[in-house]
Amino acid sequence: MKDALGSVQSVLVLGGGSDIARATVKALVADRARTVTLAARRPERLDDLALELKEAGATDVRLLTFDADDLDSHPAFVADAFAARDIDLVLLAFGVLGDADRTRVDRRATLDLLHTNVMGSVSVLMPVVERLKAQGHGTIVVLSSVAGERVRKSNFPYGASKAAVDGFCSGLADFLQGSGVHVMVVRPGFVDTKMTAGMDRKPMSTTPEKVADVIVAGLRKGSDTVWAPPPIRWVFAALRHLPRALFRRLDL
């Protein structure tokens, strides 16, 4: 349960190795979260983060193996993650960007990207939702992207995967109204992370720490959707309604 000041006390992070996940869980512990479960394909790589969280005030940090691509393992994984305690917040932070030059033309590469980002997300969210409903409370935070707001030609397989996850979670949020379970969709723009290392920075680029600040602020407000940075919302609102003939001519 949240504490008397409205801060979450227990967190499960799916994709604990991502830079945004790291920054967000640090911000949550700074905001009085005390028990943390970090799940990743190679959890041994999160030992440094676990130590840092304990030094920052977390009383219990657990590491679990989680493979987004191994769909059949997800129900048992979720049962294990929830076995020891109630969980106030589940952060879905895994995903792959893919090589745009390859995924635009390579069937196998595109299917692999969609499998991880879309099927992996849906597969693990379904049992998570059932657990949170059984608890009667909880929040799911999903890292989407502005790429899903209107899919652009430069990396349309990745954009399509984010549009699918974003749409699924937006509908899920409406479906769960009144259940005690809240879903917040996060739409960052270009974020300086190891995933985007080597890529040209875009206008309104941001950092994992600033995305984390937006997430924590959104949780306090009970927001359904947040953008990082917040003003990028208006840029993509304009792009969303741009006539297609003009949209195609943009170098996006």
Coordinates of C-alpha atoms in Angstrom, one line a residue, residues 11-17 36-47 50 61-68 74 76-85 87:
V11 CA 8.1 -1.7 -6.7
L12 CA 8.6 -4.3 -9.4
V13 CA 10.8 -3.3 -12.4
L14 CA 10.6 -5.3 -15.6
G15 CA 13.7 -4.5 -17.5
G16 CA 15.7 -3.2 -14.6
G17 CA 18.8 -2.7 -16.7
V36 CA 12.3 -3.2 -4.8
T37 CA 12.3 -6.2 -7.1
L38 CA 14.5 -5.8 -10.2
A39 CA 13.9 -8.2 -13.0
A40 CA 16.0 -8.6 -16.1
R41 CA 17.4 -11.2 -18.4
R42 CA 20.8 -11.0 -16.7
P43 CA 20.0 -9.9 -13.1
E44 CA 23.6 -10.3 -12.0
R45 CA 24.3 -7.1 -14.0
L46 CA 22.1 -5.2 -11.5
D47 CA 24.2 -5.9 -8.4
A50 CA 20.8 -3.0 -5.9
V61 CA 16.1 -5.4 -2.9
R62 CA 15.5 -8.6 -4.8
L63 CA 16.8 -9.6 -8.2
L64 CA 14.9 -11.9 -10.4
T65 CA 15.5 -13.4 -13.9
F66 CA 13.0 -12.2 -16.4
D67 CA 13.1 -12.9 -20.2
A68 CA 10.5 -10.9 -22.1
H74 CA 5.7 -15.2 -17.6
A76 CA 5.3 -18.4 -13.1
F77 CA 7.6 -15.3 -13.0
V78 CA 4.7 -13.1 -11.9
A79 CA 3.6 -15.6 -9.3
D80 CA 7.1 -15.6 -7.9
A81 CA 7.4 -11.8 -8.0
F82 CA 4.2 -11.3 -6.0
A83 CA 4.7 -14.3 -3.7
A84 CA 6.5 -12.5 -0.9
R85 CA 4.5 -9.2 -0.8
I87 CA 3.4 -4.7 -5.0

